[in-house]
CSV table of C-alpha atoms in Angstrom, one decimal:
chain,number,residue,atom,x,y,z
A,1,MET,CA,-59.6,86.8,182.6
A,2,ARG,CA,-62.0,84.9,184.8
A,3,SER,CA,-61.2,84.4,188.4
A,4,LEU,CA,-60.1,81.0,189.6
A,5,LEU,CA,-62.8,78.5,190.4
A,6,THR,CA,-64.9,79.1,193.5
A,7,ALA,CA,-66.4,75.7,194.3
A,8,THR,CA,-69.2,74.8,196.7
A,9,PHE,CA,-69.8,71.1,197.0
A,10,LEU,CA,-73.1,69.5,197.9
A,11,LEU,CA,-73.3,65.9,199.2
A,12,THR,CA,-75.4,63.5,197.1
A,13,ALA,CA,-76.7,60.1,197.7
A,14,ALA,CA,-74.0,58.4,195.7
A,15,PRO,CA,-71.7,56.2,197.6
A,16,ALA,CA,-68.2,57.3,198.4
A,17,LEU,CA,-65.6,56.4,197.1
A,18,ALA,CA,-62.9,54.7,195.3
A,19,GLY,CA,-60.3,56.8,193.6
A,20,VAL,CA,-58.5,58.5,196.5
A,21,SER,CA,-55.9,55.7,196.9
A,22,GLU,CA,-55.5,55.5,193.2
A,23,VAL,CA,-54.8,59.2,193.0
A,24,ILE,CA,-52.2,58.9,195.8
A,25,ASP,CA,-50.4,55.8,194.4
A,26,ASP,CA,-50.7,56.4,190.7
A,27,HIS,CA,-50.7,60.1,190.3
A,28,ALA,CA,-49.6,62.2,193.3
A,29,LEU,CA,-46.7,60.2,194.7
A,30,PRO,CA,-45.1,59.5,191.3
A,31,GLY,CA,-45.5,63.1,190.4
A,32,THR,CA,-43.9,64.5,193.6
A,33,ALA,CA,-41.1,62.0,193.3
A,34,ARG,CA,-40.3,63.1,189.8
A,35,PHE,CA,-40.4,66.8,190.9
A,36,ALA,CA,-38.1,66.1,193.8
A,37,SER,CA,-35.7,64.2,191.6
A,38,ALA,CA,-35.7,66.8,188.9
A,39,THR,CA,-35.1,69.7,191.3
A,40,ALA,CA,-32.4,67.8,193.1
A,41,ALA,CA,-30.7,67.3,189.7
A,42,LEU,CA,-31.1,71.0,189.0
A,43,GLY,CA,-29.4,71.9,192.3
A,44,ALA,CA,-26.5,69.5,191.6
A,45,ALA,CA,-26.2,70.8,188.0
A,46,ALA,CA,-26.0,74.4,189.3
A,47,GLN,CA,-23.2,73.5,191.7
A,48,ALA,CA,-21.3,71.9,188.9
A,49,ASP,CA,-21.8,74.6,186.3
A,50,CYS,CA,-24.2,77.5,187.0
A,51,THR,CA,-23.9,79.3,183.7
A,52,ASP,CA,-27.2,79.7,181.8
A,53,THR,CA,-26.5,77.5,178.8
A,54,ALA,CA,-25.3,74.7,181.0
A,55,LEU,CA,-28.3,74.8,183.4
A,56,ARG,CA,-31.1,75.2,180.9
A,57,PRO,CA,-31.7,71.4,180.3
A,58,ALA,CA,-32.1,70.7,184.0
A,59,TYR,CA,-34.3,73.7,184.4
A,60,GLN,CA,-36.6,72.5,181.6
A,61,GLU,CA,-36.8,69.1,183.2
A,62,SER,CA,-37.7,70.6,186.5
A,63,PHE,CA,-40.5,72.7,184.9
A,64,ASP,CA,-41.8,69.7,183.1
A,65,ALA,CA,-42.0,67.8,186.4
A,66,TRP,CA,-43.7,70.8,188.0
A,67,MET,CA,-46.5,70.6,185.4
A,68,GLY,CA,-47.2,67.1,186.6
A,69,ILE,CA,-48.2,68.3,190.1
A,70,ALA,CA,-48.9,72.0,189.9
A,71,HIS,CA,-52.6,71.3,190.1
A,72,LEU,CA,-52.3,69.5,193.5
A,73,THR,CA,-52.8,72.7,195.3
A,74,LEU,CA,-54.2,71.1,198.5
A,75,GLY,CA,-52.0,69.8,201.3
A,76,PRO,CA,-48.2,70.2,200.9
A,77,LEU,CA,-48.3,72.8,198.1
A,78,GLU,CA,-50.8,74.9,200.0
A,79,GLU,CA,-48.9,74.7,203.3
A,80,ASP,CA,-46.2,77.3,204.0
A,81,GLY,CA,-46.8,79.0,200.6
A,82,ARG,CA,-44.8,76.3,198.9
A,83,GLY,CA,-46.8,76.4,195.7
A,84,LEU,CA,-46.2,80.2,195.3
A,85,ALA,CA,-42.5,79.8,196.2
A,86,ILE,CA,-42.1,77.2,193.4
A,87,ALA,CA,-44.1,79.1,190.8
A,88,PHE,CA,-45.0,82.8,191.4
A,89,TRP,CA,-47.4,83.2,188.5
A,90,PRO,CA,-49.5,85.0,187.4
A,91,ASP,CA,-47.3,87.9,188.4
A,92,THR,CA,-49.7,90.7,187.7
A,93,ARG,CA,-47.5,93.4,189.3
A,94,GLY,CA,-44.1,92.4,187.8
A,95,MET,CA,-42.8,91.5,191.2
A,96,VAL,CA,-40.5,88.7,190.0
A,97,GLY,CA,-38.5,91.0,187.7
A,98,ARG,CA,-38.2,93.7,190.3
A,99,SER,CA,-37.2,91.3,193.0
A,100,VAL,CA,-34.5,89.7,190.9
A,101,MET,CA,-33.2,93.0,189.7
A,102,ARG,CA,-32.9,94.3,193.2
A,103,LEU,CA,-30.9,91.3,194.3
A,104,VAL,CA,-28.5,91.6,191.4
A,105,ALA,CA,-28.2,95.4,191.6
A,106,GLU,CA,-27.4,95.3,195.3
A,107,GLU,CA,-25.5,92.0,195.2
A,108,ASP,CA,-27.5,91.0,198.2
A,109,PRO,CA,-25.4,88.6,200.3
A,110,ILE,CA,-28.5,86.4,200.8
A,111,ALA,CA,-27.2,84.5,197.7
A,112,THR,CA,-24.4,83.0,199.7
A,113,SER,CA,-26.0,83.0,203.2
A,114,GLY,CA,-27.6,79.6,203.1
A,115,GLU,CA,-30.9,81.2,204.0
A,116,TYR,CA,-32.3,81.9,200.6
A,117,ALA,CA,-35.8,80.9,201.7
A,118,GLU,CA,-35.9,84.1,203.6
A,119,VAL,CA,-36.0,86.3,200.5
A,120,SER,CA,-39.2,87.7,198.9
A,121,ILE,CA,-41.3,84.9,197.6
A,122,ALA,CA,-41.2,86.5,194.2
A,123,ALA,CA,-37.5,86.0,194.1
A,124,ARG,CA,-37.8,82.3,194.5
A,125,GLY,CA,-38.7,79.4,192.3
A,126,LEU,CA,-39.0,78.7,188.6
A,127,PHE,CA,-39.9,82.1,187.4
A,128,ALA,CA,-37.1,83.9,189.3
A,129,LEU,CA,-34.6,81.4,187.9
A,130,GLU,CA,-36.1,81.8,184.5
A,131,ARG,CA,-35.1,85.5,184.5
A,132,LEU,CA,-31.4,84.7,185.2
A,133,LEU,CA,-31.2,81.8,182.7
A,134,TYR,CA,-33.2,83.3,179.8
A,135,ASP,CA,-33.8,87.1,180.1
A,136,ASP,CA,-31.3,89.1,178.1
A,137,ASP,CA,-31.0,91.6,181.0
A,138,PHE,CA,-29.6,88.9,183.3
A,139,ALA,CA,-28.3,86.0,181.3
A,140,GLY,CA,-24.8,85.7,179.9
A,141,TYR,CA,-23.0,86.0,183.2
A,142,GLU,CA,-19.6,84.6,184.1
A,143,ALA,CA,-19.1,81.5,186.1
A,144,GLU,CA,-17.7,83.4,189.1
A,145,SER,CA,-20.1,86.3,189.1
A,146,TYR,CA,-22.8,87.3,191.7
A,147,ARG,CA,-25.5,86.1,189.3
A,148,CYS,CA,-23.9,82.7,189.2
A,149,ALA,CA,-24.0,82.5,193.0
A,150,LEU,CA,-27.6,83.7,192.9
A,151,VAL,CA,-28.5,80.9,190.4
A,152,ARG,CA,-26.9,78.3,192.7
A,153,ALA,CA,-29.0,79.6,195.7
A,154,MET,CA,-32.2,79.6,193.7
A,155,ALA,CA,-31.6,76.1,192.4
A,156,ALA,CA,-30.7,74.8,195.9
A,157,ASP,CA,-33.9,76.4,197.2
A,158,LEU,CA,-36.0,74.7,194.5
A,159,ALA,CA,-34.3,71.4,195.4
A,160,GLU,CA,-35.3,71.8,199.0
A,161,LEU,CA,-38.9,72.7,198.1
A,162,GLY,CA,-39.1,69.6,195.9
A,163,ARG,CA,-37.8,67.5,198.7
A,164,GLU,CA,-40.2,69.0,201.2
A,165,VAL,CA,-43.3,68.5,198.9
A,166,ASP,CA,-42.4,64.9,198.2
A,167,THR,CA,-41.6,64.1,201.9
A,168,ALA,CA,-44.8,65.8,203.1
A,169,TRP,CA,-46.9,63.8,200.7
A,170,ARG,CA,-45.3,60.5,201.5
A,171,GLU,CA,-44.9,60.9,205.3
A,172,ASP,CA,-48.1,62.7,206.2
A,173,PHE,CA,-50.6,63.9,203.6
A,174,ALA,CA,-51.1,60.6,201.8
A,175,ALA,CA,-52.0,59.0,205.1
A,176,THR,CA,-54.3,61.9,205.9
A,177,LEU,CA,-56.2,61.4,202.7
A,178,ARG,CA,-56.4,57.6,203.1
A,179,SER,CA,-57.7,57.8,206.6
A,180,ALA,CA,-60.5,60.2,205.8
A,181,GLY,CA,-63.4,59.6,208.2
A,182,GLU,CA,-61.3,57.7,210.7
A,183,ALA,CA,-60.9,58.7,214.4
A,184,GLY,CA,-58.3,61.4,214.8
A,185,ASN,CA,-58.5,62.7,211.2
A,186,SER,CA,-59.7,66.3,211.7
A,187,ARG,CA,-58.8,67.3,208.1
A,188,PHE,CA,-61.2,65.0,206.2
A,189,LEU,CA,-64.2,63.9,208.3
A,190,SER,CA,-65.4,61.4,205.7
A,191,PRO,CA,-64.1,59.7,202.6
A,192,ARG,CA,-66.4,61.9,200.5
A,193,GLU,CA,-64.6,65.0,201.9
A,194,ALA,CA,-61.3,63.7,200.6
A,195,ALA,CA,-62.8,63.0,197.2
A,196,GLN,CA,-64.3,66.5,197.2
A,197,ALA,CA,-60.9,68.0,197.9
A,198,LEU,CA,-59.3,66.1,195.0
A,199,TYR,CA,-62.2,66.9,192.7
A,200,THR,CA,-61.8,70.6,193.6
A,201,ALA,CA,-58.1,70.4,192.5
A,202,LEU,CA,-59.0,68.7,189.2
A,203,ALA,CA,-61.7,71.3,188.4
A,204,THR,CA,-59.6,74.3,189.5
A,205,GLY,CA,-56.6,73.0,187.5
A,206,LEU,CA,-58.7,72.9,184.3
A,207,GLU,CA,-60.0,76.4,184.9
A,208,PHE,CA,-56.5,77.6,185.6
A,209,VAL,CA,-55.4,76.3,182.2
A,210,ALA,CA,-58.3,78.0,180.4
A,211,ASP,CA,-58.4,81.3,182.2
A,212,GLN,CA,-54.8,81.9,183.2
A,213,ARG,CA,-52.4,79.9,180.9
A,214,LEU,CA,-54.6,80.7,177.8
A,215,GLY,CA,-56.8,83.6,178.9
A,216,ARG,CA,-54.1,85.9,180.2
A,217,PRO,CA,-52.1,86.1,176.9
A,218,MET,CA,-55.3,86.4,174.9
A,219,GLY,CA,-56.3,89.5,176.8
A,220,SER,CA,-59.1,91.1,174.8
A,221,PHE,CA,-59.5,91.2,171.1
A,222,ASP,CA,-58.5,94.9,171.0
A,223,ALA,CA,-55.7,94.4,173.6
A,224,PRO,CA,-54.0,91.0,173.4
A,225,LYS,CA,-51.3,90.4,175.9
A,226,PRO,CA,-48.8,87.8,174.6
A,227,GLN,CA,-46.1,89.4,176.8
A,228,VAL,CA,-47.7,88.0,179.9
A,229,ALA,CA,-47.8,84.4,178.7
A,230,GLU,CA,-46.6,81.9,181.3
A,231,ALA,CA,-42.9,81.1,181.0
A,232,ARG,CA,-42.5,82.8,177.6
A,233,ARG,CA,-38.9,83.7,178.2
A,234,SER,CA,-38.0,80.0,178.4
A,235,GLY,CA,-40.4,79.2,175.4
A,236,ARG,CA,-42.7,77.1,177.5
A,237,SER,CA,-46.1,78.7,177.3
A,238,LEU,CA,-47.8,76.2,175.0
A,239,ARG,CA,-45.8,73.3,176.4
A,240,ASN,CA,-47.1,74.1,179.9
A,241,VAL,CA,-50.7,73.9,178.6
A,242,ALA,CA,-50.1,70.5,176.9
A,243,LEU,CA,-48.3,69.1,179.9
A,244,SER,CA,-50.9,70.4,182.3
A,245,LEU,CA,-53.7,68.8,180.3
A,246,GLU,CA,-51.8,65.5,180.2
A,247,ALA,CA,-51.3,65.5,183.9
A,248,LEU,CA,-55.0,66.5,184.5
A,249,GLN,CA,-56.1,63.7,182.3
A,250,ASN,CA,-54.1,61.2,184.3
A,251,PHE,CA,-55.5,62.8,187.5
A,252,ALA,CA,-59.1,62.4,186.2
A,253,ARG,CA,-58.6,58.8,185.2
A,254,THR,CA,-57.2,57.8,188.6
A,255,LEU,CA,-59.8,59.8,190.5
A,256,SER,CA,-62.8,58.1,188.8
A,257,ASP,CA,-63.5,54.5,189.5
A,258,GLN,CA,-65.8,54.2,186.5
A,259,PRO,CA,-65.3,54.5,182.8
A,260,THR,CA,-65.3,58.2,181.6
A,261,PRO,CA,-65.6,58.0,177.8
A,262,GLU,CA,-66.9,61.6,177.4
A,263,THR,CA,-64.1,63.0,179.6
A,264,ASP,CA,-61.5,61.0,177.8
A,265,ALA,CA,-62.7,62.2,174.4
A,266,ALA,CA,-62.8,65.9,175.6
A,267,PHE,CA,-59.2,65.7,176.9
A,268,ASP,CA,-58.1,64.1,173.7
A,269,ARG,CA,-59.7,66.9,171.6
A,270,ALA,CA,-58.0,69.5,173.8
A,271,LEU,CA,-54.6,67.8,173.6
A,272,THR,CA,-54.8,67.4,169.9
A,273,ALA,CA,-55.6,71.1,169.5
A,274,ALA,CA,-52.7,72.0,171.8
A,275,ARG,CA,-50.2,69.8,170.0
A,276,ALA,CA,-51.2,71.2,166.6
A,277,LEU,CA,-51.0,74.9,167.6
A,278,GLU,CA,-47.4,75.6,166.7
A,279,ASP,CA,-47.4,78.8,168.7
A,280,PRO,CA,-45.0,78.1,171.6
A,281,ILE,CA,-45.3,81.5,173.4
A,282,PHE,CA,-48.7,82.5,172.1
A,283,ALA,CA,-47.3,85.3,170.0
A,284,GLY,CA,-50.1,84.6,167.6
A,285,VAL,CA,-52.8,86.0,169.8
A,286,ALA,CA,-51.8,89.5,168.4
A,287,ASP,CA,-53.1,88.3,165.0
A,288,PRO,CA,-56.8,87.7,164.5
A,289,LEU,CA,-56.3,84.3,163.0
A,290,GLY,CA,-53.8,83.2,165.6
A,291,ARG,CA,-56.1,84.4,168.3
A,292,ILE,CA,-59.0,82.3,166.9
A,293,ARG,CA,-56.9,79.2,167.2
A,294,VAL,CA,-55.9,79.9,170.8
A,295,GLU,CA,-59.5,80.8,171.7
A,296,ALA,CA,-60.6,77.4,170.1
A,297,LEU,CA,-58.2,75.6,172.4
A,298,GLN,CA,-59.5,77.5,175.4
A,299,ASN,CA,-63.0,76.4,174.5
A,300,ASP,CA,-61.8,72.8,174.2
A,301,VAL,CA,-60.4,73.1,177.7
A,302,ARG,CA,-63.6,74.5,179.1
A,303,ALA,CA,-65.4,71.6,177.4
A,304,VAL,CA,-63.3,69.2,179.4
A,305,LEU,CA,-64.3,71.1,182.6
A,306,GLU,CA,-68.0,70.6,181.6
A,307,THR,CA,-67.5,66.9,181.0
A,308,VAL,CA,-65.8,66.2,184.3
A,309,ASP,CA,-68.6,68.0,186.0
A,310,GLU,CA,-71.2,65.9,184.2
A,311,GLU,CA,-69.4,62.5,184.2
A,312,ILE,CA,-66.9,62.4,187.2
A,313,ALA,CA,-68.6,64.5,189.8
A,314,PRO,CA,-71.8,62.4,190.0
A,315,ALA,CA,-69.7,59.2,190.3
A,316,LEU,CA,-67.9,60.7,193.2
A,317,GLY,CA,-71.1,61.8,194.9
A,318,VAL,CA,-70.4,65.5,194.6
A,319,THR,CA,-71.5,68.4,192.5
A,320,VAL,CA,-69.6,71.6,191.9
A,321,GLY,CA,-71.1,75.0,191.6
A,322,PHE,CA,-69.2,77.7,189.6
A,323,ASN,CA,-69.1,81.3,190.7
A,324,SER,CA,-66.7,82.9,188.2
A,325,ALA,CA,-66.8,86.4,186.9
A,326,ASP,CA,-64.9,88.2,184.1
A,327,GLY,CA,-62.2,90.6,185.1
A,328,ASP,CA,-58.6,91.6,184.6
């Protein structure tokens, strides 16, 4: 697994910048609104019927909506650890499972305290809830059980996180991006800095798909790790890759104010490969032929990263330097 992108931006002579407002209006705000709506519906559904089978459709919709904004790691998702509270993954130490197990074993009263945000961050969000809804060790609970109360608390916490992210974008961060370079804006001292931050999110999001969503289950040829695939319990590993690529393609199109035919073509190739894979939880990486197909998809995603660096970065007046190393 390669580390996440470390980017150093250099200013160029290219003028800055359209695209920031388009990202806000056509990508970020619609995405945060959908996530807020989906998680609110999840919270309401949990109150109505918190059993696993009843709640799974609303859970899947919330995760779909999360894939539309998970790459927007700047601003509201960065602040107060919201991004990790929503999606604690990769979970390299198995903290989610242990945290949920402790709560269930001890029947921690936090589930009914109204202060669920005070628990360990690994016991919050989509992956903690996934354990209760899909893991055989936790699912199948009765409607009046402690686990049912815990599900309700987790869903309410996610709804609050969704509301906070959407509100922070609409009432604060969107204006901060738009006013880059204006007096009083200490976050972005120029329009180019705002574009740089958004481009970082785009490039980092693509590398996350290649190195984490695909690279982690691939492991090595001699030691594949399909068991660590993202959201495998809920059957979403490949779906998350495809939805992430769709969202990142939309992000790239709104960020660039010029035609990007090479980037569009690279995204289309990667999406075509993802949709044809037919390996929903990357179980096939344990087989040499299956691994080759996932590796080919990974290469397609990395090709997208190269094209955005060559086609979009110059148009924005930035260049990005990669400093990634292999590792576990």
